[in-house]
Coordinates of C-alpha atoms in Angstrom, one line a residue:
Chain A
M440 CA 25.4 -92.5 130.6
M441 CA 21.7 -92.0 131.1
E442 CA 21.0 -89.8 134.0
I443 CA 18.3 -90.4 136.7
S444 CA 16.8 -87.8 138.9
A445 CA 17.5 -87.5 142.7
N446 CA 14.0 -88.9 143.4
V447 CA 14.5 -92.0 141.3
Q448 CA 17.9 -92.5 142.9
A449 CA 16.3 -92.2 146.4
I450 CA 13.7 -94.9 145.4
A451 CA 16.5 -97.1 144.1
Y452 CA 18.3 -96.7 147.4
L453 CA 15.2 -97.7 149.3
V454 CA 14.8 -100.8 147.2
S455 CA 18.5 -101.6 147.9
A456 CA 18.0 -101.1 151.7
I457 CA 15.0 -103.5 151.7
L458 CA 17.0 -106.1 149.8
F459 CA 19.8 -105.9 152.5
I460 CA 17.3 -106.3 155.3
L461 CA 15.7 -109.3 153.5
A462 CA 19.2 -110.7 152.9
L463 CA 20.0 -110.7 156.6
K464 CA 16.7 -112.2 157.3
G465 CA 17.6 -115.0 154.9
L466 CA 20.4 -116.1 157.2
T467 CA 17.9 -117.3 159.8
H468 CA 18.0 -120.7 158.1
P469 CA 20.7 -122.5 156.0
A470 CA 18.1 -123.2 153.3
S471 CA 17.3 -119.6 152.7
A472 CA 20.8 -118.2 153.4
R473 CA 22.2 -118.5 149.9
R474 CA 19.2 -116.6 148.4
G475 CA 19.8 -114.0 151.1
N476 CA 23.3 -113.5 149.8
Y477 CA 22.0 -113.1 146.3
L478 CA 19.5 -110.5 147.5
A479 CA 22.3 -108.6 149.1
M480 CA 24.3 -108.7 145.9
A481 CA 21.3 -107.3 144.0
G482 CA 21.0 -104.6 146.6
M483 CA 24.6 -103.6 146.2
A484 CA 24.4 -103.6 142.4
I485 CA 21.3 -101.4 142.5
A486 CA 23.0 -99.0 144.9
I487 CA 26.1 -98.7 142.8
V488 CA 24.3 -98.3 139.5
A489 CA 21.9 -95.7 141.0
T490 CA 24.8 -93.7 142.4
L491 CA 26.7 -93.8 139.1
M492 CA 23.6 -92.7 137.2
G493 CA 22.9 -89.9 139.5
S494 CA 23.7 -86.3 138.7
E495 CA 26.5 -86.0 141.2
V496 CA 28.9 -88.5 139.5
R497 CA 30.5 -86.9 136.4
S498 CA 33.8 -88.5 135.9
Y499 CA 34.2 -92.2 135.6
G500 CA 37.9 -93.0 134.8
F501 CA 39.2 -93.3 138.4
I502 CA 36.0 -95.1 139.5
L503 CA 36.3 -97.7 136.8
A504 CA 40.0 -98.3 137.5
G505 CA 39.2 -98.6 141.3
V506 CA 36.3 -101.0 140.8
V507 CA 38.2 -103.2 138.3
V508 CA 41.4 -103.5 140.3
G509 CA 39.5 -103.9 143.6
G510 CA 37.1 -106.4 142.0
V511 CA 39.9 -108.6 140.7
I512 CA 41.8 -108.5 144.0
G513 CA 38.6 -109.3 146.0
T514 CA 37.5 -112.1 143.6
V515 CA 41.0 -113.8 143.7
I516 CA 41.1 -113.6 147.5
A517 CA 37.6 -115.0 147.9
M518 CA 38.2 -117.9 145.6
R519 CA 41.6 -118.9 147.0
I520 CA 41.2 -118.4 150.7
Q521 CA 41.1 -121.5 152.9
M522 CA 38.1 -121.9 155.1
T523 CA 40.4 -122.2 158.1
A524 CA 41.7 -118.7 157.4
M525 CA 38.3 -117.0 157.4
P526 CA 38.9 -115.1 160.7
Q527 CA 42.0 -113.5 159.2
L528 CA 40.2 -112.7 155.9
V529 CA 37.3 -111.1 157.7
A530 CA 39.7 -109.0 159.9
A531 CA 41.5 -107.8 156.7
L532 CA 38.3 -106.9 155.0
H533 CA 37.1 -105.0 158.1
S534 CA 40.3 -103.0 157.9
F535 CA 39.5 -102.1 154.3
V536 CA 36.1 -100.8 155.2
G537 CA 37.6 -98.7 158.0
M538 CA 40.2 -97.2 155.7
A539 CA 37.7 -96.6 152.9
A540 CA 35.5 -94.7 155.4
V541 CA 38.5 -92.5 156.4
L542 CA 39.4 -91.8 152.8
V543 CA 35.8 -91.0 151.9
A544 CA 35.6 -88.5 154.8
I545 CA 38.9 -86.8 153.9
G546 CA 37.9 -86.7 150.2
T547 CA 34.6 -85.2 151.2
F548 CA 36.4 -82.6 153.3
L549 CA 38.6 -81.6 150.3
N550 CA 35.6 -81.4 147.9
K551 CA 33.5 -79.4 150.3
Q552 CA 36.3 -77.1 151.2
A553 CA 37.0 -76.4 147.5
D554 CA 33.3 -75.5 147.1
G555 CA 33.2 -73.5 150.3
L556 CA 30.5 -75.7 151.7
L557 CA 32.0 -76.6 155.1
N558 CA 30.1 -76.1 158.3
G559 CA 30.4 -77.1 161.9
V560 CA 27.9 -80.0 161.8
L561 CA 29.4 -81.4 158.7
M562 CA 32.9 -81.3 160.1
G563 CA 31.7 -82.9 163.3
E564 CA 30.2 -85.7 161.2
L565 CA 33.4 -86.0 159.2
S566 CA 35.4 -86.3 162.4
A567 CA 33.1 -89.1 163.6
G568 CA 33.6 -90.9 160.3
I569 CA 37.3 -90.6 160.4
I570 CA 37.7 -91.6 164.0
I571 CA 35.5 -94.7 163.8
G572 CA 37.0 -95.6 160.4
A573 CA 40.6 -95.2 161.7
I574 CA 40.0 -97.2 164.9
T575 CA 38.3 -99.9 162.7
F576 CA 41.3 -99.9 160.4
S577 CA 44.2 -100.2 162.9
G578 CA 42.2 -102.4 165.3
S579 CA 41.5 -104.8 162.4
V580 CA 45.1 -104.8 161.3
I581 CA 46.2 -105.8 164.8
A582 CA 43.4 -108.5 164.9
F583 CA 44.6 -109.7 161.5
G584 CA 48.2 -109.9 162.7
K585 CA 47.2 -111.9 165.8
L586 CA 45.0 -114.3 163.9
Q587 CA 47.6 -114.8 161.2
G588 CA 50.3 -115.3 163.8
I589 CA 52.4 -112.3 162.8
I590 CA 51.8 -110.7 166.2
S591 CA 51.7 -112.8 169.4
G592 CA 48.2 -113.9 170.3
R593 CA 49.0 -113.4 173.9
P594 CA 47.6 -110.3 175.6
V595 CA 50.1 -107.5 175.5
Q596 CA 49.7 -105.5 178.7
F597 CA 51.6 -102.7 180.4
K598 CA 51.0 -100.4 183.3
G599 CA 48.9 -97.3 182.6
Q600 CA 47.3 -98.8 179.6
H601 CA 43.8 -97.7 180.4
L602 CA 45.1 -94.3 181.3
L603 CA 46.9 -94.0 178.0
N604 CA 43.8 -95.1 176.1
A605 CA 41.6 -92.6 178.0
L606 CA 44.0 -89.8 177.3
L607 CA 44.3 -90.7 173.6
A608 CA 40.5 -90.8 173.4
I609 CA 40.1 -87.4 175.1
A610 CA 42.8 -85.9 172.9
T611 CA 41.3 -87.3 169.7
I612 CA 37.9 -85.8 170.6
G613 CA 39.5 -82.5 171.6
F614 CA 41.2 -82.2 168.2
A615 CA 37.9 -83.2 166.5
V616 CA 36.1 -80.4 168.3
H617 CA 38.9 -77.9 167.5
F618 CA 38.7 -79.0 163.8
A619 CA 34.9 -78.6 163.7
L620 CA 35.2 -75.1 165.2
T621 CA 38.1 -73.8 163.2
E622 CA 38.5 -75.8 160.1
S623 CA 42.1 -76.4 161.0
T624 CA 43.7 -79.0 158.7
V625 CA 46.4 -79.5 161.3
S626 CA 43.9 -80.6 163.9
L627 CA 42.2 -82.8 161.4
A628 CA 45.6 -84.5 160.7
I629 CA 46.4 -84.9 164.4
M630 CA 43.0 -86.3 165.1
T631 CA 43.2 -88.8 162.3
L632 CA 46.7 -89.9 163.5
L633 CA 45.5 -90.3 167.1
A634 CA 42.5 -92.3 166.1
F635 CA 44.8 -94.7 164.2
I636 CA 47.0 -95.1 167.3
L637 CA 43.9 -95.6 169.5
G638 CA 42.7 -98.5 167.4
F639 CA 46.1 -100.1 167.8
T640 CA 46.3 -99.6 171.6
L641 CA 42.7 -100.7 172.1
I642 CA 43.1 -104.1 170.4
I643 CA 46.8 -105.0 171.2
P644 CA 46.1 -106.0 174.8
I645 CA 43.4 -108.5 173.9
G646 CA 44.3 -112.2 173.8
G647 CA 43.7 -114.8 171.1
A648 CA 41.0 -116.6 173.1
D649 CA 38.9 -113.4 173.0
M650 CA 39.2 -113.1 169.2
P651 CA 35.5 -114.2 168.5
V652 CA 34.4 -111.1 170.5
I653 CA 37.0 -108.8 168.8
V654 CA 36.1 -110.0 165.3
S655 CA 32.4 -109.3 166.0
M656 CA 33.2 -106.0 167.6
L657 CA 35.3 -104.8 164.6
N658 CA 32.5 -106.0 162.4
S659 CA 30.2 -103.7 164.3
Y660 CA 32.7 -100.8 164.1
S661 CA 32.9 -101.2 160.3
G662 CA 29.1 -100.7 160.3
W663 CA 29.2 -97.6 162.4
A664 CA 31.9 -96.3 160.1
A665 CA 29.6 -96.7 157.1
A666 CA 26.7 -95.0 159.1
A667 CA 28.9 -92.1 160.0
T668 CA 29.9 -91.7 156.3
G669 CA 26.1 -91.7 155.6
F670 CA 25.6 -88.8 158.0
T671 CA 28.5 -86.9 156.3
L672 CA 27.1 -87.4 152.8
Q673 CA 23.5 -87.1 153.9
N674 CA 23.0 -90.5 152.3
N675 CA 20.2 -92.5 153.9
L676 CA 21.2 -95.8 152.4
L677 CA 24.6 -95.7 154.0
I678 CA 22.9 -94.8 157.3
I679 CA 20.5 -97.7 157.1
V680 CA 23.1 -100.2 156.1
G681 CA 25.6 -99.0 158.6
A682 CA 23.1 -99.3 161.4
L683 CA 22.2 -102.9 160.3
V684 CA 25.8 -104.0 160.2
G685 CA 26.7 -102.1 163.3
F686 CA 23.9 -103.9 165.2
S687 CA 24.7 -107.2 163.7
G688 CA 28.3 -107.0 165.0
A689 CA 27.2 -105.7 168.4
I690 CA 24.7 -108.5 168.9
L691 CA 27.3 -111.1 167.9
S692 CA 29.8 -109.6 170.4
L693 CA 27.1 -109.8 173.1
I694 CA 26.3 -113.5 172.2
M695 CA 30.1 -114.3 172.4
C696 CA 30.5 -112.5 175.7
R697 CA 27.5 -114.4 177.2
A698 CA 29.1 -117.7 176.0
M699 CA 32.1 -116.8 178.0
N700 CA 30.2 -115.4 181.0
R701 CA 32.1 -112.1 180.7
S702 CA 31.0 -108.6 180.1
I703 CA 32.1 -106.8 177.0
F704 CA 33.8 -104.3 179.2
N705 CA 35.8 -107.1 180.8
V706 CA 36.8 -108.4 177.4
V707 CA 37.9 -105.1 176.0
F708 CA 39.6 -103.9 179.1
G709 CA 40.2 -107.1 181.0
G710 CA 43.2 -108.5 179.2
F711 CA 42.7 -112.2 179.8
G712 CA 45.1 -115.1 180.4
T713 CA 48.3 -113.3 181.4
A714 CA 49.3 -116.3 183.6
A715 CA 50.1 -118.4 180.6
V716 CA 52.9 -121.0 181.2
E717 CA 55.0 -122.3 178.3
G718 CA 54.6 -125.9 177.3
D719 CA 56.3 -128.7 179.3
G720 CA 55.8 -131.7 177.0
V721 CA 54.8 -135.3 177.6
A722 CA 57.2 -136.1 180.4
D723 CA 55.8 -133.4 182.6
A724 CA 52.3 -134.4 181.8
A725 CA 52.9 -137.9 183.2
Q726 CA 54.2 -136.3 186.4
K727 CA 51.1 -134.4 186.9
G728 CA 49.1 -137.6 186.7
V729 CA 47.5 -137.6 183.3
K730 CA 47.1 -140.8 181.3
S731 CA 48.3 -140.9 177.8
A732 CA 46.8 -143.3 175.3
A733 CA 47.6 -144.7 171.9
I734 CA 45.3 -144.4 168.9
E735 CA 44.5 -148.1 169.3
D736 CA 43.1 -147.5 172.8
A737 CA 40.7 -144.8 171.4
I738 CA 39.7 -147.0 168.5
Y739 CA 39.0 -149.9 170.9
W740 CA 36.4 -148.0 172.8
M741 CA 35.0 -146.1 169.8
E742 CA 34.3 -148.9 167.4
D743 CA 32.0 -150.7 169.8
A744 CA 30.4 -147.5 171.2
N745 CA 26.8 -146.6 170.8
K746 CA 27.4 -142.9 170.8
V747 CA 30.6 -140.9 170.1
I748 CA 30.6 -137.1 170.5
I749 CA 33.4 -135.2 168.9
I750 CA 34.3 -131.7 170.2
P751 CA 36.3 -129.7 167.7
G752 CA 38.2 -126.5 168.7
Y753 CA 40.8 -124.2 167.2
G754 CA 43.3 -127.0 167.1
M755 CA 41.2 -128.8 164.5
A756 CA 41.3 -125.7 162.3
V757 CA 45.0 -125.2 162.7
A758 CA 45.7 -128.8 161.8
Q759 CA 43.1 -128.8 158.9
A760 CA 41.7 -131.9 160.4
Q761 CA 38.1 -131.4 159.4
H762 CA 38.2 -133.7 156.4
S763 CA 39.6 -136.6 158.4
M764 CA 36.9 -135.9 161.0
K765 CA 34.4 -136.6 158.3
E766 CA 36.1 -139.9 157.4
L767 CA 36.3 -140.9 161.0
M768 CA 32.6 -140.2 161.3
E769 CA 31.8 -142.3 158.2
Q770 CA 33.9 -145.2 159.5
L771 CA 32.2 -145.2 162.8
E772 CA 28.8 -144.8 161.4
A773 CA 29.4 -147.8 159.2
R774 CA 29.8 -149.7 162.4
G775 CA 26.5 -148.5 163.7
V776 CA 28.0 -145.8 166.0
E777 CA 26.0 -142.6 166.4
V778 CA 28.5 -139.7 165.9
K779 CA 27.7 -136.1 166.8
F780 CA 29.8 -132.9 166.8
A781 CA 29.4 -130.6 169.8
I782 CA 29.9 -126.9 169.1
H783 CA 30.7 -124.4 171.8
P784 CA 29.8 -120.8 170.7
V785 CA 33.3 -119.5 171.2
A786 CA 35.1 -122.5 169.8
G787 CA 37.6 -121.3 167.2
R788 CA 38.6 -117.7 166.5
M789 CA 35.3 -116.3 165.2
P790 CA 31.6 -116.9 165.8
G791 CA 30.5 -120.1 163.9
H792 CA 34.0 -120.9 162.9
M793 CA 33.6 -124.6 163.6
N794 CA 30.3 -124.9 161.7
V795 CA 31.9 -123.6 158.5
L796 CA 34.8 -126.0 158.7
L797 CA 32.5 -129.0 159.3
A798 CA 30.3 -127.8 156.5
E799 CA 33.3 -127.6 154.3
A800 CA 34.1 -131.2 155.1
D801 CA 30.5 -132.2 154.2
I802 CA 29.5 -133.2 157.6
P803 CA 25.7 -133.1 157.7
Y804 CA 23.9 -130.3 159.5
E805 CA 22.0 -132.7 161.7
N806 CA 25.2 -134.2 163.1
V807 CA 26.4 -130.8 164.3
V808 CA 24.8 -129.8 167.6
E809 CA 25.0 -126.6 169.6
M810 CA 26.1 -126.6 173.3
D811 CA 22.7 -126.3 175.1
E812 CA 21.2 -129.0 173.0
I813 CA 24.1 -131.5 173.4
N814 CA 25.0 -131.0 177.0
P815 CA 22.4 -133.4 178.4
E816 CA 23.7 -136.1 176.0
F817 CA 27.2 -136.4 177.4
A818 CA 26.2 -138.6 180.3
T819 CA 24.9 -141.2 177.8
A820 CA 27.9 -141.0 175.4
D821 CA 30.4 -143.8 175.4
V822 CA 33.3 -141.8 174.1
V823 CA 34.0 -138.1 173.8
L824 CA 36.8 -137.1 171.4
V825 CA 38.2 -133.7 172.1
V826 CA 40.0 -132.4 169.0
G827 CA 42.0 -129.2 169.7
A828 CA 39.5 -127.7 172.1
N829 CA 40.5 -126.7 175.6
D830 CA 38.9 -124.1 177.7
V831 CA 35.4 -124.9 176.4
V832 CA 35.6 -128.4 178.0
N833 CA 37.2 -127.4 181.3
P834 CA 35.1 -128.5 184.3
A835 CA 36.7 -125.9 186.5
A836 CA 34.3 -123.4 184.8
K837 CA 31.5 -125.2 186.6
D838 CA 32.8 -126.0 190.1
D839 CA 36.0 -124.0 190.8
P840 CA 35.1 -120.5 191.9
T841 CA 38.9 -119.6 192.0
S842 CA 39.3 -120.4 188.3
P843 CA 39.4 -117.3 185.9
I844 CA 36.8 -119.0 183.7
Y845 CA 34.4 -119.9 186.6
G846 CA 30.8 -119.3 185.4
M847 CA 31.5 -119.8 181.7
P848 CA 29.1 -122.3 180.2
V849 CA 31.1 -125.3 179.0
L850 CA 30.5 -128.6 177.3
D851 CA 30.1 -131.4 179.8
A852 CA 32.7 -133.6 178.1
G853 CA 33.9 -135.1 181.4
K854 CA 30.5 -136.9 182.0
A855 CA 31.1 -139.4 179.2
H856 CA 32.4 -142.9 180.0
H857 CA 35.6 -142.3 178.2
V858 CA 37.2 -139.1 177.2
F859 CA 40.0 -138.9 174.6
V860 CA 41.8 -135.7 174.1
I861 CA 43.9 -135.1 171.0
K862 CA 46.6 -132.6 172.0
R863 CA 50.0 -131.5 170.7
S864 CA 51.5 -131.0 174.2
M865 CA 50.5 -130.3 177.7
R866 CA 50.6 -126.6 176.9
P867 CA 47.5 -124.9 178.3
G868 CA 45.0 -123.3 175.9
Y869 CA 45.2 -119.7 174.7
S870 CA 43.8 -118.5 178.0
G871 CA 46.7 -120.2 179.8
I872 CA 44.4 -122.0 182.3
E873 CA 45.1 -125.5 183.5
N874 CA 42.4 -127.9 182.2
R875 CA 41.1 -130.1 185.0
L876 CA 39.5 -132.5 182.5
Y877 CA 42.9 -133.9 181.7
Y878 CA 43.4 -135.2 185.2
Q879 CA 40.0 -137.0 185.4
D880 CA 40.1 -140.9 185.8
N881 CA 38.1 -141.4 182.6
T882 CA 40.3 -139.1 180.5
S883 CA 43.2 -140.1 178.3
L884 CA 45.4 -137.9 176.2
I885 CA 46.6 -138.8 172.8
F886 CA 49.6 -136.7 172.0
G887 CA 50.0 -135.5 168.4
D888 CA 48.8 -133.3 165.6
A889 CA 45.0 -133.4 165.3
K890 CA 45.2 -134.4 161.6
D891 CA 47.8 -137.1 162.0
V892 CA 46.0 -138.7 164.9
S893 CA 42.6 -138.6 163.3
E894 CA 44.0 -140.0 160.0
G895 CA 45.7 -142.7 162.1
M896 CA 42.3 -143.5 163.6
V897 CA 40.7 -143.7 160.1
N898 CA 43.5 -145.9 158.8
Q899 CA 43.1 -148.3 161.7
L900 CA 39.4 -148.5 161.3
K901 CA 39.8 -149.1 157.5
G902 CA 42.4 -151.8 158.2
A903 CA 40.2 -153.6 160.7
A904 CA 37.4 -153.7 158.2
H905 CA 39.4 -155.8 155.7
Chain B
M1468 CA 12.7 -81.0 160.2
P1469 CA 16.4 -80.3 159.5
E1470 CA 18.1 -83.0 157.3
T1471 CA 20.5 -84.1 160.1
L1472 CA 17.5 -84.8 162.3
V1473 CA 15.8 -86.9 159.6
A1474 CA 19.1 -88.8 159.2
L1475 CA 19.0 -89.5 162.9
Y1476 CA 15.4 -90.8 162.7
I1477 CA 16.4 -93.1 160.0
F1478 CA 19.5 -94.2 161.9
V1479 CA 17.7 -95.1 165.1
L1480 CA 14.8 -96.9 163.4
S1481 CA 17.3 -98.9 161.3
C1482 CA 19.1 -99.9 164.5
F1483 CA 15.8 -101.5 165.7
I1484 CA 15.4 -103.4 162.5
G1485 CA 19.0 -104.6 162.8
Y1486 CA 18.4 -105.7 166.3
W1487 CA 15.4 -107.8 165.5
V1488 CA 16.6 -109.3 162.3
I1489 CA 20.0 -110.4 163.7
W1490 CA 18.7 -112.2 166.8
G1491 CA 17.0 -114.6 164.4
V1492 CA 20.2 -115.7 162.7
T1493 CA 21.0 -119.3 163.5
P1494 CA 24.3 -119.7 165.4
S1495 CA 25.7 -122.2 162.8
L1496 CA 25.6 -119.3 160.3
H1497 CA 27.4 -116.8 162.4
T1498 CA 30.6 -116.9 160.2
P1499 CA 28.6 -116.3 157.0
L1500 CA 26.7 -113.6 158.8
I1501 CA 30.0 -111.8 159.6
A1502 CA 31.2 -112.3 156.0
L1503 CA 27.9 -111.0 154.6
T1504 CA 27.6 -107.9 156.8
N1505 CA 31.2 -107.2 155.9
A1506 CA 30.4 -107.3 152.3
I1507 CA 27.3 -105.1 152.9
S1508 CA 29.4 -102.6 154.8
G1509 CA 31.3 -102.2 151.5
I1510 CA 28.3 -99.9 150.8
V1511 CA 30.8 -97.1 151.7
I1512 CA 31.6 -97.6 148.0
V1513 CA 28.7 -95.3 147.4
G1514 CA 30.4 -92.6 149.3
A1515 CA 33.7 -93.3 147.5
L1516 CA 31.9 -93.0 144.1
L1517 CA 30.4 -89.6 145.2
V1518 CA 33.8 -88.3 146.2
T1519 CA 35.7 -89.5 143.1
G1520 CA 33.1 -88.7 140.5
L1521 CA 32.3 -85.1 141.6
E1522 CA 32.3 -82.6 138.8
G1523 CA 35.5 -80.6 138.9
V1524 CA 37.0 -82.8 141.6
G1525 CA 40.5 -81.8 142.7
T1526 CA 43.4 -84.2 141.9
T1527 CA 44.1 -85.0 145.5
A1528 CA 40.5 -85.8 146.3
E1529 CA 40.3 -87.9 143.1
I1530 CA 43.3 -90.0 144.1
I1531 CA 42.0 -90.4 147.6
G1532 CA 38.6 -91.4 146.2
F1533 CA 40.3 -93.9 143.8
F1534 CA 41.8 -95.7 146.8
A1535 CA 38.5 -95.6 148.6
V1536 CA 36.8 -97.1 145.6
L1537 CA 39.5 -99.8 145.3
L1538 CA 39.3 -100.8 149.0
A1539 CA 35.5 -100.8 149.1
S1540 CA 35.5 -102.9 145.9
I1541 CA 37.7 -105.5 147.4
N1542 CA 35.2 -105.7 150.2
V1543 CA 32.2 -105.9 148.0
F1544 CA 33.5 -108.6 145.6
G1545 CA 35.6 -110.5 148.2
G1546 CA 32.8 -110.4 150.8
F1547 CA 30.0 -111.6 148.6
L1548 CA 31.9 -114.3 146.9
V1549 CA 33.4 -115.8 150.0
T1550 CA 30.0 -115.7 151.6
N1551 CA 28.6 -117.5 148.6
R1552 CA 31.4 -120.1 148.8
M1553 CA 30.6 -120.8 152.4
L1554 CA 26.8 -120.9 152.0
A1555 CA 27.3 -123.4 149.1
M1556 CA 28.9 -125.7 151.6
F1557 CA 26.0 -125.5 154.0
N1558 CA 23.5 -126.0 151.2
K1559 CA 25.4 -129.0 149.8
K1560 CA 24.8 -131.1 152.8
K1561 CA 21.1 -130.4 152.8
R1562 CA 20.6 -133.1 150.2

């Protein structure tokens, strides 16, 4: 292969870094987003080719095998994955970055050791790479398990949890310091193991409702892991890209926390929604004074409405109801009804989750409105249809200081003339908090799967048209 | 200036770029943003290549490097392609 000098390689890395920055910039608008993705692809291609052509890379067999196998696996996953499963996929991919960072650090250690090039600073940087990478890996594995439903989404909490985490963290750093000072392989191994355990114990207590924050946070970690690898290898491209990704994830975490009116500290250490009560079913619902309605009732009010606002939540994703939402929208629009979708920032299991699903169903961008923009419109809406959303429409967040979600910005669904809530059962949401919206006079509950109910609505509307 | 310090300069300045660029991202594209940054963090593949391709690399390091290349490749290919799939959906409805 033609070889390029270190200087040419450095310039190529610079070009690559610029392309990544422009790529992220492209995501400021849907129209330029796709071009942004292509720029990032180009940046990655340049980085990889420049590395392969550099003087440091001499043997290609294992590299080729790794890229081919990894490339095929990645391509197949990306083509087959359902949009509703994006949070799980992202969690899985984060874990791969974490593990790759750990492996790179260990491999670097072995190479440098063989060449007698180890020093304290380098070993400190290696330790940082391994610790961040390992926490990213095991944390993401747990997040994946929770999102995929392999592990219970409920917060797992026990006494002395924070103490345990603190001790683990101190011990991990202790072994890292010992490793950096003495080159002890035993300390390196123990440090690595402890960091894996720490990732596990940090994420396991966090409940499903906080997943948007956790996904963003692990996104951030995967960036820091790449940056730490960059320090180890003295590779500026890795440092730049790691910092970009690290900050991206950090900002998203912050945005998600704000949307829940909680501090990141509270999310990570708070353990939310322990008071969850298991579901009681329809009979109990009637006792508590909620009205249940049939599909016909909702249709009756919707088909003559001027404005209908649909609020999708995680339940819509689980039921795969986004396509019937689109049909419902079309049927209503054909009757002159204005239909909008209201999106709460933390609806679903990752930032922007609902937007992707609605985009998949071909629902136009203009019909999808963010919380701050749509909230003033609820008072003038004839019907609000809540599809599998819960805490994000709970009025207790506004006026009940005793509620755990008090202060969280919510969608003012209850202000509409009629509110219909599609729900499987009276089971409270992931956070386990009773939803006061269900007991309002203008609210009726339609019990059933979000997809079945919305398909039922579509069929009724189609039938009426004949 | 020692190399580590130069690296620190670059790191800190990059953090600022990241900070300003990311605040501009529209909330409806937050999921593609996560998918894209995830693909971009597959840049650790560069580190994996350097470990695996080193002249006279030991067998252990070579095997470790192979798995690092493999995992990072899944990220790069999977991340970019899934981002592309998502963004295509957003573009489609612009018409």
